[in-house]
Amino acid sequence: MDKNSIIISLSIVGLVALGGIGYAVWSTSQTPQVAVQQTPENTTNSTNTTNLVAQAGAPIVQTDSISAPYISTVVTKGTVNPNGAITTYWYEYGKTVALGSQTPNYLIGSGFTKMYTPAYITGLQANTDYYFRLSANNSFGTIHGITYTFKTNTTPPPEGTAPTTSTQNATDITRTTVNLNGKINPNGAQSTFWFEYGSSSNLGSVTSFQSTNDSKSSSDVSVSISNLQPLTKYFFRLNAQNQFGTINGQILNFTTLGPVQATIPKVNTTSATNITNSSAKLNAGVNPNGAQTTYWFEYSNNSFLPDDKILNTQEQSLTDSAFNINVSATIDNLDNNTKYYIRVAAKNRYGTVRGDMVSFTTKK
């Protein structure tokens, strides 16, 4: 027999890792039937460059030769790097090398990160050889991966469907950080989720990939991100995928807090409360203005607050937020029926400030 006509068939029982998602595999494709350079359509360049650069370009596509076929379905997978432009992927398949059918398009964003690209192809004939390849498109061109083959069998298809997601409002927004929130239902198949975000609706950045279980109920997910720009509008969405496909949540937005440039704290001394004959609660508002800040209260029974008469409460720390925070401290060992003068003070790397002076009188 001509060895060029031999098609090697392997039987495997194992797990195919897909970004933390495990698949049971009963057979694997053989050597590629057609090797296709990953070159944008309508160009003559035959070089497939995999170096990631800051400048956007055509997607980088890699079909995985290992698939998970069943009696009438198959799980295919691969990876696509969007290469800085909004990118969709799909699989083409058919009984001949001409292919002829394709899956729906899946959107994977516009970053420079390699993304896993699963798909679940249905409506196949049992015990039949098929050809397939991964393709992707963005504004710089369409790329086709290498074509491989699989053969369906008599194994029943797996349970489950593609995950469902819901992007939720962002919380804990500061000048440079935020918590992104959402809900995900794995729909019976172990799933992976991540958030996309960016300063335009094109997004462009992604969080790390995290795994879920294979439950059929919705659960809350949250990821904290940092190194954002102050007073900037950001867009984000929750994405999820399992062996049945990739799902994109709706795009929401939030705006980070100001100021654009951190500066000295802003303080406001307010009236004392809980006054007794020997103690009182001192109150104030402190705005760190974007830099980590410490605050304390100064007090004395001398209205001039001379250095040798000033008493200080213990210093307390505040984060680099940019909004007013109500603070307080309780002082005791005061003289009864005595008028005291108080003020709040705060400092950060940009300077020290003191609030206006406020007075109170202890009880008899």
CSV table of C-alpha atoms in Angstrom, one decimal:
chain,number,residue,atom,x,y,z
A,1,MET,CA,0.0,0.0,0.0
A,2,ASP,CA,1.3,3.5,-0.9
A,3,LYS,CA,2.2,5.0,2.5
A,4,ASN,CA,1.2,8.4,1.2
A,5,SER,CA,-2.4,7.2,1.2
A,6,ILE,CA,-2.3,5.8,4.7
A,7,ILE,CA,-4.4,7.8,7.2
A,8,ILE,CA,-3.2,7.2,10.7
A,9,SER,CA,-5.9,6.8,13.3
A,10,LEU,CA,-5.2,7.1,17.0
A,11,SER,CA,-7.5,6.2,19.9
A,12,ILE,CA,-6.9,8.3,22.9
A,13,VAL,CA,-8.7,8.7,26.2
A,14,GLY,CA,-7.4,11.9,27.8
A,15,LEU,CA,-8.0,15.5,28.5
A,16,VAL,CA,-7.4,18.3,26.2
A,17,ALA,CA,-6.6,21.5,28.2
A,18,LEU,CA,-8.4,24.6,27.0
A,19,GLY,CA,-7.4,27.5,29.2
A,20,GLY,CA,-8.5,25.4,32.3
A,21,ILE,CA,-11.3,23.6,30.5
A,22,GLY,CA,-11.0,19.8,30.2
A,23,TYR,CA,-12.4,17.8,27.3
A,24,ALA,CA,-12.7,14.1,27.0
A,25,VAL,CA,-11.2,13.1,23.7
A,26,TRP,CA,-11.9,9.7,22.0
A,27,SER,CA,-9.9,10.3,18.8
A,28,THR,CA,-7.4,12.7,17.4
A,29,SER,CA,-6.9,14.0,13.9
A,30,GLN,CA,-4.0,12.7,11.9
A,31,THR,CA,-1.4,14.7,10.0
A,32,PRO,CA,-2.7,17.9,8.4
A,33,GLN,CA,-4.2,17.3,5.0
A,34,VAL,CA,-3.6,20.9,3.8
A,35,ALA,CA,-1.0,23.3,5.2
A,36,VAL,CA,-2.2,26.9,4.8
A,37,GLN,CA,0.0,29.9,5.5
A,38,GLN,CA,-1.6,32.4,7.9
A,39,THR,CA,-1.6,35.2,5.4
A,40,PRO,CA,-4.2,37.9,5.0
A,41,GLU,CA,-6.4,37.3,1.9
A,42,ASN,CA,-5.6,39.4,-1.2
A,43,THR,CA,-1.9,39.7,-0.3
A,44,THR,CA,1.2,38.0,-1.6
A,45,ASN,CA,3.1,38.0,1.7
A,46,SER,CA,3.9,34.4,2.6
A,47,THR,CA,5.6,35.1,6.0
A,48,ASN,CA,3.6,34.5,9.1
A,49,THR,CA,5.0,36.9,11.7
A,50,THR,CA,4.3,36.0,15.3
A,51,ASN,CA,6.2,38.8,17.0
A,52,LEU,CA,3.8,40.9,19.0
A,53,VAL,CA,4.2,44.6,18.5
A,54,ALA,CA,2.3,47.7,19.6
A,55,GLN,CA,1.1,48.4,16.1
A,56,ALA,CA,-2.2,46.6,15.2
A,57,GLY,CA,-2.2,44.0,12.4
A,58,ALA,CA,-4.0,41.0,11.0
A,59,PRO,CA,-4.9,38.3,13.6
A,60,ILE,CA,-2.6,35.4,14.3
A,61,VAL,CA,-4.4,32.1,14.0
A,62,GLN,CA,-3.5,28.6,15.1
A,63,THR,CA,-5.8,25.7,14.5
A,64,ASP,CA,-5.4,22.9,17.1
A,65,SER,CA,-5.1,19.5,15.4
A,66,ILE,CA,-6.7,17.7,18.3
A,67,SER,CA,-10.5,17.7,18.3
A,68,ALA,CA,-13.2,15.9,20.3
A,69,PRO,CA,-15.6,14.2,17.9
A,70,TYR,CA,-18.8,12.5,18.8
A,71,ILE,CA,-21.6,10.8,16.9
A,72,SER,CA,-23.0,13.9,15.3
A,73,THR,CA,-20.9,16.7,16.8
A,74,VAL,CA,-17.3,17.8,17.4
A,75,VAL,CA,-15.5,20.2,19.7
A,76,THR,CA,-12.8,22.1,17.8
A,77,LYS,CA,-10.3,24.5,19.3
A,78,GLY,CA,-7.4,26.8,18.6
A,79,THR,CA,-6.0,30.2,19.4
A,80,VAL,CA,-6.3,33.6,17.9
A,81,ASN,CA,-4.4,36.8,18.8
A,82,PRO,CA,-6.5,39.8,17.7
A,83,ASN,CA,-3.3,41.7,17.2
A,84,GLY,CA,-4.7,45.1,18.3
A,85,ALA,CA,-7.9,45.2,16.2
A,86,ILE,CA,-11.5,44.0,16.8
A,87,THR,CA,-11.5,40.4,15.7
A,88,THR,CA,-14.0,37.6,15.1
A,89,TYR,CA,-13.3,33.9,14.6
A,90,TRP,CA,-15.1,30.9,13.1
A,91,TYR,CA,-14.5,27.4,12.0
A,92,GLU,CA,-14.9,26.2,8.4
A,93,TYR,CA,-15.6,22.5,7.9
A,94,GLY,CA,-16.8,19.9,5.4
A,95,LYS,CA,-16.4,16.4,3.9
A,96,THR,CA,-13.8,17.6,1.4
A,97,VAL,CA,-10.8,19.9,1.6
A,98,ALA,CA,-13.0,22.5,0.0
A,99,LEU,CA,-14.8,22.7,3.3
A,100,GLY,CA,-18.1,24.6,2.5
A,101,SER,CA,-19.8,25.1,5.9
A,102,GLN,CA,-18.9,27.3,8.8
A,103,THR,CA,-19.9,28.0,12.4
A,104,PRO,CA,-21.3,31.3,13.6
A,105,ASN,CA,-18.8,34.1,14.2
A,106,TYR,CA,-17.5,34.7,17.7
A,107,LEU,CA,-16.1,38.0,18.8
A,108,ILE,CA,-12.9,38.0,20.9
A,109,GLY,CA,-12.0,41.7,21.2
A,110,SER,CA,-9.0,43.7,20.1
A,111,GLY,CA,-6.1,43.1,22.5
A,112,PHE,CA,-2.7,41.6,21.9
A,113,THR,CA,-3.4,38.5,24.0
A,114,LYS,CA,-3.6,35.0,22.6
A,115,MET,CA,-7.3,33.9,23.1
A,116,TYR,CA,-8.6,30.4,23.2
A,117,THR,CA,-11.2,29.8,20.4
A,118,PRO,CA,-13.5,26.8,21.0
A,119,ALA,CA,-16.5,25.9,18.9
A,120,TYR,CA,-19.1,23.2,19.0
A,121,ILE,CA,-20.1,21.9,15.5
A,122,THR,CA,-23.4,20.0,15.3
A,123,GLY,CA,-25.4,18.3,12.5
A,124,LEU,CA,-22.6,15.9,11.4
A,125,GLN,CA,-23.0,12.4,10.1
A,126,ALA,CA,-21.7,9.5,12.2
A,127,ASN,CA,-18.5,7.6,11.3
A,128,THR,CA,-17.6,10.2,8.7
A,129,ASP,CA,-14.3,12.0,7.9
A,130,TYR,CA,-14.4,15.8,8.0
A,131,TYR,CA,-11.9,18.6,7.3
A,132,PHE,CA,-11.8,21.7,9.4
A,133,ARG,CA,-9.8,24.9,10.0
A,134,LEU,CA,-9.9,28.0,12.3
A,135,SER,CA,-10.3,31.4,10.6
A,136,ALA,CA,-10.3,34.9,11.9
A,137,ASN,CA,-10.9,38.4,10.6
A,138,ASN,CA,-10.2,42.0,11.5
A,139,SER,CA,-9.8,45.2,9.7
A,140,PHE,CA,-6.3,44.2,8.5
A,141,GLY,CA,-7.4,41.0,6.8
A,142,THR,CA,-8.7,37.4,7.1
A,143,ILE,CA,-6.4,34.7,8.3
A,144,HIS,CA,-7.0,30.9,7.8
A,145,GLY,CA,-5.2,28.4,10.0
A,146,ILE,CA,-4.0,25.0,8.9
A,147,THR,CA,-6.6,22.5,7.8
A,148,TYR,CA,-6.9,19.2,9.8
A,149,THR,CA,-9.3,16.3,9.9
A,150,PHE,CA,-11.4,14.4,12.4
A,151,LYS,CA,-13.8,11.4,12.1
A,152,THR,CA,-17.1,11.2,13.9
A,153,ASN,CA,-18.0,8.1,15.8
A,154,THR,CA,-20.8,6.6,17.8
A,155,THR,CA,-20.2,8.3,21.1
A,156,PRO,CA,-23.1,10.3,22.4
A,157,PRO,CA,-22.5,14.1,22.5
A,158,PRO,CA,-21.7,15.8,25.8
A,159,GLU,CA,-24.2,17.6,27.9
A,160,GLY,CA,-24.3,21.3,28.3
A,161,THR,CA,-24.4,24.5,26.2
A,162,ALA,CA,-22.5,27.7,25.8
A,163,PRO,CA,-22.3,29.8,29.0
A,164,THR,CA,-24.5,32.8,29.6
A,165,THR,CA,-23.1,36.1,31.0
A,166,SER,CA,-24.4,39.4,32.3
A,167,THR,CA,-22.1,42.4,32.8
A,168,GLN,CA,-22.9,44.2,36.0
A,169,ASN,CA,-22.1,47.8,37.2
A,170,ALA,CA,-18.5,48.5,38.3
A,171,THR,CA,-18.0,49.2,42.0
A,172,ASP,CA,-15.3,50.6,44.3
A,173,ILE,CA,-14.3,53.1,41.7
A,174,THR,CA,-11.2,55.3,42.7
A,175,ARG,CA,-8.8,57.4,40.6
A,176,THR,CA,-6.8,54.4,39.4
A,177,THR,CA,-8.7,51.2,40.5
A,178,VAL,CA,-12.1,49.6,40.1
A,179,ASN,CA,-13.9,46.3,40.6
A,180,LEU,CA,-15.5,44.8,37.5
A,181,ASN,CA,-18.6,42.7,38.2
A,182,GLY,CA,-20.8,40.2,36.4
A,183,LYS,CA,-22.8,37.0,36.5
A,184,ILE,CA,-22.0,33.8,34.7
A,185,ASN,CA,-23.9,30.5,34.2
A,186,PRO,CA,-21.6,27.7,32.9
A,187,ASN,CA,-24.7,25.8,31.6
A,188,GLY,CA,-23.4,22.4,32.6
A,189,ALA,CA,-19.9,22.7,31.2
A,190,GLN,CA,-16.7,23.9,32.9
A,191,SER,CA,-16.1,27.4,31.7
A,192,THR,CA,-13.6,30.2,31.7
A,193,PHE,CA,-14.4,33.9,32.1
A,194,TRP,CA,-12.5,37.2,31.8
A,195,PHE,CA,-13.3,40.9,31.5
A,196,GLU,CA,-12.3,43.1,28.6
A,197,TYR,CA,-11.9,46.8,29.2
A,198,GLY,CA,-10.5,50.0,27.6
A,199,SER,CA,-10.9,53.7,27.2
A,200,SER,CA,-13.1,53.2,24.1
A,201,SER,CA,-15.8,50.8,23.2
A,202,ASN,CA,-13.2,48.9,21.2
A,203,LEU,CA,-11.9,47.8,24.6
A,204,GLY,CA,-8.4,46.3,24.1
A,205,SER,CA,-7.2,45.1,27.5
A,206,VAL,CA,-8.1,41.8,29.2
A,207,THR,CA,-8.0,40.5,32.8
A,208,SER,CA,-6.6,37.1,33.6
A,209,PHE,CA,-8.6,34.0,32.7
A,210,GLN,CA,-10.4,32.4,35.6
A,211,SER,CA,-12.2,29.0,35.7
A,212,THR,CA,-15.7,28.1,36.9
A,213,ASN,CA,-17.3,24.8,37.7
A,214,ASP,CA,-19.8,23.0,35.5
A,215,SER,CA,-22.9,24.0,37.4
A,216,LYS,CA,-26.2,25.0,35.7
A,217,SER,CA,-26.8,28.1,37.9
A,218,SER,CA,-25.7,31.7,37.8
A,219,SER,CA,-23.0,33.0,40.1
A,220,ASP,CA,-21.4,36.4,40.8
A,221,VAL,CA,-17.9,37.0,39.5
A,222,SER,CA,-15.6,40.0,40.2
A,223,VAL,CA,-12.2,41.1,39.2
A,224,SER,CA,-10.2,44.1,40.5
A,225,ILE,CA,-8.1,46.1,38.0
A,226,SER,CA,-5.6,48.9,38.7
A,227,ASN,CA,-3.3,51.4,36.9
A,228,LEU,CA,-6.2,53.3,35.4
A,229,GLN,CA,-6.1,56.9,34.4
A,230,PRO,CA,-7.9,59.4,36.7
A,231,LEU,CA,-11.1,61.2,35.4
A,232,THR,CA,-11.3,58.8,32.4
A,233,LYS,CA,-14.3,56.9,31.0
A,234,TYR,CA,-13.7,53.2,30.6
A,235,PHE,CA,-15.8,50.6,28.9
A,236,PHE,CA,-15.9,46.9,29.9
A,237,ARG,CA,-17.8,43.6,29.5
A,238,LEU,CA,-17.7,40.1,30.9
A,239,ASN,CA,-16.9,37.2,28.5
A,240,ALA,CA,-17.0,33.5,29.0
A,241,GLN,CA,-16.4,30.4,27.0
A,242,ASN,CA,-16.6,26.6,27.3
A,243,GLN,CA,-16.3,23.8,24.8
A,244,PHE,CA,-19.6,24.9,23.3
A,245,GLY,CA,-18.5,28.4,22.3
A,246,THR,CA,-17.5,32.0,23.4
A,247,ILE,CA,-20.0,34.4,24.7
A,248,ASN,CA,-19.6,38.2,25.1
A,249,GLY,CA,-21.6,40.2,27.7
A,250,GLN,CA,-23.0,43.6,27.1
A,251,ILE,CA,-20.6,46.6,27.3
A,252,LEU,CA,-21.0,49.0,30.3
A,253,ASN,CA,-18.9,51.9,31.3
A,254,PHE,CA,-17.6,53.8,34.4
A,255,THR,CA,-15.6,56.9,35.0
A,256,THR,CA,-12.6,57.0,37.4
A,257,LEU,CA,-12.5,59.7,40.0
A,258,GLY,CA,-10.4,62.8,39.9
A,259,PRO,CA,-8.4,64.9,40.3
A,260,VAL,CA,-6.2,64.2,37.3
A,261,GLN,CA,-3.2,65.2,39.3
A,262,ALA,CA,-3.0,64.2,43.0
A,263,THR,CA,-2.4,67.1,45.4
A,264,ILE,CA,-2.4,68.1,49.0
A,265,PRO,CA,-5.4,66.9,51.2
A,266,LYS,CA,-8.5,68.9,51.7
A,267,VAL,CA,-9.8,69.0,55.3
A,268,ASN,CA,-12.8,70.4,57.2
A,269,THR,CA,-13.2,70.4,61.0
A,270,THR,CA,-16.7,69.9,62.2
A,271,SER,CA,-18.4,70.1,65.6
A,272,ALA,CA,-17.5,67.8,68.5
A,273,THR,CA,-20.0,65.3,69.7
A,274,ASN,CA,-20.6,63.0,72.7
A,275,ILE,CA,-19.2,65.7,75.0
A,276,THR,CA,-19.0,64.7,78.7
A,277,ASN,CA,-17.2,66.4,81.6
A,278,SER,CA,-13.9,64.6,80.6
A,279,SER,CA,-14.2,63.4,77.0
A,280,ALA,CA,-15.4,64.3,73.6
A,281,LYS,CA,-15.6,62.9,70.1
A,282,LEU,CA,-13.8,65.0,67.5
A,283,ASN,CA,-15.1,65.0,63.9
A,284,ALA,CA,-13.9,66.2,60.5
A,285,GLY,CA,-13.9,65.5,56.8
A,286,VAL,CA,-10.7,64.6,54.9
A,287,ASN,CA,-10.2,64.3,51.2
A,288,PRO,CA,-6.8,62.6,50.4
A,289,ASN,CA,-7.0,64.2,46.9
A,290,GLY,CA,-5.4,61.2,45.2
A,291,ALA,CA,-2.5,60.4,47.4
A,292,GLN,CA,-2.1,58.2,50.5
A,293,THR,CA,-2.8,60.5,53.5
A,294,THR,CA,-2.5,60.5,57.2
A,295,TYR,CA,-4.6,62.6,59.5
A,296,TRP,CA,-4.9,63.6,63.2
A,297,PHE,CA,-6.6,66.1,65.5
A,298,GLU,CA,-4.9,68.9,67.4
A,299,TYR,CA,-6.5,70.3,70.5
A,300,SER,CA,-5.8,72.6,73.4
A,301,ASN,CA,-7.6,74.8,76.0
A,302,ASN,CA,-5.5,77.7,74.6
A,303,SER,CA,-7.2,79.3,71.6
A,304,PHE,CA,-3.8,80.2,70.0
A,305,LEU,CA,-2.9,76.5,70.0
A,306,PRO,CA,0.8,77.2,70.9
A,307,ASP,CA,3.2,74.4,70.3
A,308,ASP,CA,3.8,73.8,74.0
A,309,LYS,CA,0.1,73.5,74.7
A,310,ILE,CA,-1.1,71.4,71.7
A,311,LEU,CA,-2.1,67.8,72.2
A,312,ASN,CA,-2.4,65.4,69.2
A,313,THR,CA,-4.5,62.3,68.6
A,314,GLN,CA,-2.8,59.3,67.1
A,315,GLU,CA,-2.2,59.5,63.3
A,316,GLN,CA,-4.5,57.4,61.1
A,317,SER,CA,-4.0,56.4,57.5
A,318,LEU,CA,-6.3,56.9,54.5
A,319,THR,CA,-6.0,55.5,51.0
A,320,ASP,CA,-5.4,57.5,47.8
A,321,SER,CA,-9.0,58.2,47.2
A,322,ALA,CA,-10.3,61.5,45.9
A,323,PHE,CA,-13.5,62.0,47.8
A,324,ASN,CA,-14.4,63.3,51.3
A,325,ILE,CA,-14.1,60.8,54.1
A,326,ASN,CA,-15.7,61.4,57.5
A,327,VAL,CA,-13.2,60.8,60.3
A,328,SER,CA,-13.3,61.0,64.1
A,329,ALA,CA,-11.3,60.4,67.2
A,330,THR,CA,-12.3,60.3,70.9
A,331,ILE,CA,-10.2,62.2,73.4
A,332,ASP,CA,-10.4,61.9,77.2
A,333,ASN,CA,-8.7,63.1,80.4
A,334,LEU,CA,-10.2,66.6,79.7
A,335,ASP,CA,-10.9,69.2,82.4
A,336,ASN,CA,-14.5,69.7,83.3
A,337,ASN,CA,-16.3,72.9,82.4
A,338,THR,CA,-13.4,73.9,80.2
A,339,LYS,CA,-13.4,75.3,76.7
A,340,TYR,CA,-11.3,73.4,74.2
A,341,TYR,CA,-10.1,74.4,70.7
A,342,ILE,CA,-9.7,71.7,68.0
A,343,ARG,CA,-8.8,71.3,64.4
A,344,VAL,CA,-8.0,68.4,62.0
A,345,ALA,CA,-4.7,68.2,60.3
A,346,ALA,CA,-3.7,65.9,57.3
A,347,LYS,CA,-0.6,65.3,55.2
A,348,ASN,CA,0.5,63.4,52.1
A,349,ARG,CA,3.5,63.6,49.9
A,350,TYR,CA,2.3,66.9,48.5
A,351,GLY,CA,2.1,68.8,51.8
A,352,THR,CA,0.4,69.3,55.2
A,353,VAL,CA,-2.9,71.2,55.8
A,354,ARG,CA,-4.8,72.1,58.9
A,355,GLY,CA,-8.5,72.8,59.1
A,356,ASP,CA,-10.3,75.7,60.7
A,357,MET,CA,-10.5,75.8,64.5
A,358,VAL,CA,-13.7,74.7,66.3
A,359,SER,CA,-14.4,74.9,70.0
A,360,PHE,CA,-16.5,73.0,72.5
A,361,THR,CA,-16.9,73.2,76.3
A,362,THR,CA,-16.9,70.1,78.6
A,363,LYS,CA,-19.7,69.6,81.0
A,364,LYS,CA,-19.5,70.5,84.7
